[in-house]
Amino acid sequence: MGKLMILDHPLIQHKISLIRDKKTGTRDFRLLVDELAMLMAYEVTRDLPLKEVEIETPVAKAKTKVISGKTIGVVPVLRAGLGMVGGILSLVPAAKVGHIGIYRDPETLKPVEYYCKLPTDAAERDFIIVDPMLATGGSANGAIELLKKHGVKNIKLVCLIAAPEGVSAVQKEHDNVDIYIAALDERLNDHGYIVPGLGDAGDRLFGTK
Ligand code: PRP
Ligand code: URA
């Protein structure tokens, strides 16, 4: 089974509290989501392979390490995932960015796919899917399936807040995908919203409600 990592760094927990607060407006919400993504990227990239190189400091030659040219792709699930892209790229600037458009039908809660544009060399990249919310898991599973259809083998899913139902759904369908979250909440309500969650991530990020 894929790993579930709950990132409990104090800075992450503090910022999660701020984005949950209904008094936090769009501008701060967007800034916090960006900062959270950057802090999480630090952990998510912990296992990037290194290679030894030799460089010359002003004092002497030194054997030292750099990231071994592993190619990374980042895929936000539209819309709310867009808010996490900048934070990841600030730590992994060479990553290419694909986009997957999936929304949740408000009646059935089933994922509806409407857009997919990936880097042409997607099959050779390791991918990080970003989406602030993992609720039923339908959207995440849809995004993972799309990447797998394009030949992607190594996928990590990074979300800010998850419901236990969403984590189980992804683990059941894709046991080779590691999940990184900042908070595991209690449950889903009758409308498929995470409780206590933070409301509608896309609307809060883009000010559409
Ligand atoms: C939200 C969220 C996830 C999805 C999670 O998107 O950003 O993509 O719901 O729910 P699930 O785990 O039950 O699939 P939404 O459908 O509201 O689309 P939007 O970002 O375009 O508003
Ligand atoms: N999508 C959201 O934006 N919020 C939830 O709580 C569930 C799905």
XYZ file of C-alpha atoms and ligand atoms in Angstrom:
239
model
C 0.000 0.000 0.000
C 1.161 3.566 -0.728
C 2.349 5.626 2.226
C 0.145 8.228 3.923
C 2.322 11.057 5.237
C 0.712 13.679 7.473
C 3.069 16.639 7.544
C 2.805 18.041 11.038
C 5.518 20.711 10.975
C 4.397 23.598 13.208
C 4.527 26.111 10.339
C 2.292 23.859 8.238
C -0.181 23.322 11.084
C -0.306 27.060 11.823
C -1.052 27.965 8.212
C -3.670 25.207 7.918
C -5.514 26.794 10.868
C -5.448 30.159 9.083
C -6.886 28.803 5.816
C -9.648 26.962 7.672
C -10.840 30.228 9.252
C -13.871 31.545 7.362
C -12.690 35.091 8.096
C -9.564 34.560 5.946
C -10.156 36.424 2.667
C -9.143 35.486 -0.872
C -5.826 37.360 -0.875
C -4.512 35.743 2.318
C -6.010 32.374 1.387
C -4.087 32.375 -1.896
C -0.838 33.403 -0.205
C -1.209 30.718 2.472
C -1.971 27.952 -0.049
C 1.161 28.954 -1.958
C 3.280 28.904 1.224
C 1.818 25.569 2.334
C 2.617 23.994 -1.027
C 6.217 25.195 -0.737
C 6.611 23.843 2.794
C 5.105 20.510 1.762
C 7.329 20.322 -1.329
C 10.319 20.186 1.023
C 9.093 16.831 2.424
C 7.679 15.521 -0.845
C 11.075 15.896 -2.540
C 13.012 14.320 0.342
C 13.760 11.135 -1.653
C 15.037 12.831 -4.837
C 18.179 10.975 -5.897
C 21.535 12.731 -5.619
C 24.756 12.284 -7.564
C 28.269 13.181 -6.561
C 30.022 15.988 -8.420
C 33.318 17.736 -7.971
C 33.408 21.519 -7.742
C 36.057 24.012 -6.847
C 35.403 26.328 -3.929
C 37.601 29.437 -3.534
C 39.666 27.297 -1.115
C 39.885 23.752 -2.528
C 38.314 21.076 -4.693
C 35.301 19.432 -3.062
C 33.275 16.314 -3.752
C 29.681 17.298 -3.189
C 26.138 16.346 -4.203
C 23.516 17.681 -6.583
C 20.104 16.378 -7.616
C 20.750 13.748 -10.254
C 18.714 15.250 -13.060
C 15.543 13.346 -12.198
C 12.768 14.835 -14.284
C 9.700 15.943 -12.388
C 6.225 16.911 -13.556
C 3.694 18.829 -11.500
C -0.007 18.498 -12.257
C -2.624 20.687 -10.613
C -6.195 19.423 -10.687
C -8.166 22.451 -11.935
C -9.173 24.725 -10.503
C -8.015 24.683 -6.907
C -4.784 22.779 -7.590
C -3.523 25.835 -9.488
C -3.000 27.582 -6.160
C -0.329 25.040 -5.185
C 1.787 25.097 -8.364
C 3.876 28.183 -7.592
C 4.885 26.896 -4.169
C 6.110 23.587 -5.592
C 7.942 25.295 -8.474
C 9.752 27.613 -6.098
C 11.601 24.524 -4.790
C 11.648 22.489 -8.029
C 11.998 25.185 -10.705
C 12.939 22.762 -13.494
C 9.678 20.818 -13.223
C 7.300 20.884 -16.195
C 3.639 21.579 -15.473
C 0.712 19.627 -16.910
C -2.940 20.482 -16.287
C -5.846 18.171 -15.593
C -9.358 19.595 -15.506
C -11.749 17.594 -13.352
C -14.745 18.883 -11.443
C -17.045 17.083 -9.095
C -20.667 16.836 -10.202
C -22.493 18.497 -7.287
C -25.369 15.962 -7.425
C -23.580 12.653 -7.930
C -20.170 13.758 -6.505
C -18.638 11.808 -9.407
C -15.598 13.329 -11.155
C -16.131 14.866 -14.608
C -12.988 15.216 -16.724
C -12.855 18.173 -19.149
C -9.189 18.942 -19.871
C -5.810 17.260 -20.021
C -2.539 18.725 -21.251
C 0.670 17.032 -20.173
C 4.336 17.523 -21.086
C 5.166 15.505 -24.228
C 7.735 13.461 -22.279
C 5.264 12.701 -19.466
C 6.013 8.965 -19.467
C 9.646 9.664 -18.493
C 8.776 11.927 -15.577
C 7.853 11.365 -11.957
C 4.682 13.318 -11.175
C 3.397 15.289 -8.227
C -0.389 15.827 -8.388
C -1.541 18.834 -6.364
C -5.075 19.559 -5.171
C -5.901 21.220 -1.841
C -8.845 18.901 -1.057
C -9.119 15.102 -1.022
C -12.790 14.477 -0.254
C -14.402 11.371 -1.815
C -11.155 10.757 -3.719
C -12.957 10.681 -7.085
C -11.045 13.637 -8.562
C -7.671 12.371 -7.326
C -8.331 8.877 -8.652
C -9.396 10.378 -11.997
C -6.167 12.399 -12.213
C -4.014 9.396 -11.255
C -5.745 7.210 -13.882
C -5.136 9.838 -16.575
C -1.440 10.032 -15.736
C -1.141 6.236 -15.711
C -2.866 6.108 -19.121
C -0.091 8.397 -20.403
C 2.538 5.942 -19.165
C 3.485 7.665 -15.910
C 4.822 5.165 -13.365
C 5.763 7.172 -10.314
C 3.065 9.432 -8.838
C 2.748 11.312 -5.548
C -0.477 12.992 -4.470
C -0.162 16.181 -2.400
C -3.273 17.646 -0.751
C -3.738 20.077 2.104
C -6.795 18.568 3.808
C -8.148 15.035 3.388
C -11.148 13.062 4.574
C -10.561 9.443 5.635
C -12.945 8.384 2.829
C -10.715 10.026 0.187
C -7.512 8.520 1.546
C -9.080 5.024 1.557
C -10.456 5.462 -1.973
C -7.031 6.375 -3.390
C -5.235 3.656 -1.423
C -7.753 1.074 -2.635
C -7.444 1.986 -6.334
C -3.761 2.931 -6.502
C -1.605 1.151 -3.970
C 1.610 2.502 -5.517
C 0.775 6.196 -4.975
C 2.104 7.920 -1.846
C -0.232 10.526 -0.338
C 1.065 13.642 1.432
C -1.399 15.738 3.425
C -1.247 18.428 6.094
C -4.422 17.399 7.942
C -6.640 14.334 8.146
C -10.124 15.519 9.049
C -13.085 13.738 10.624
C -15.432 12.888 7.773
C -17.489 14.028 4.797
C -20.898 15.650 5.253
C -24.015 14.788 3.197
C -22.880 17.146 0.408
C -19.442 15.567 0.179
C -17.703 18.465 1.950
C -14.889 17.749 4.345
C -15.767 18.363 8.017
C -14.404 20.623 9.429
C -12.401 21.254 6.206
C -12.243 24.773 4.835
C -15.265 24.999 2.542
C -14.923 25.157 -1.232
C -11.215 25.521 -1.986
C -11.668 26.755 -5.578
C -14.167 29.431 -4.589
C -12.061 30.629 -1.672
C -8.924 30.733 -3.823
C -10.464 32.622 -6.730
C -13.182 34.616 -4.930
C -15.998 33.108 -6.974
C -18.526 32.898 -4.147
C -12.679 20.258 -5.468
C -11.252 20.026 -5.064
C -10.972 18.664 -5.610
C -12.297 17.965 -5.470
C -12.226 17.043 -4.285
O -12.803 20.636 -6.784
O -10.361 21.013 -5.525
O -10.561 18.666 -6.965
O -13.276 18.984 -5.218
O -13.389 16.292 -4.177
P -13.429 14.723 -4.409
O -12.283 14.155 -3.638
O -14.758 14.329 -3.811
O -13.365 14.454 -5.859
P -14.219 21.052 -7.451
O -14.924 19.853 -7.971
O -14.987 21.887 -6.460
O -13.795 21.866 -8.717
P -13.189 23.357 -8.810
O -11.818 23.328 -8.167
O -13.126 23.599 -10.264
O -14.122 24.291 -8.075
N -14.037 20.199 -2.508
C -13.795 21.291 -1.754
O -13.365 22.333 -2.280
N -14.029 21.232 -0.445
C -14.495 20.122 0.169
O -14.676 20.123 1.406
C -14.737 18.988 -0.629
C -14.500 19.054 -1.967
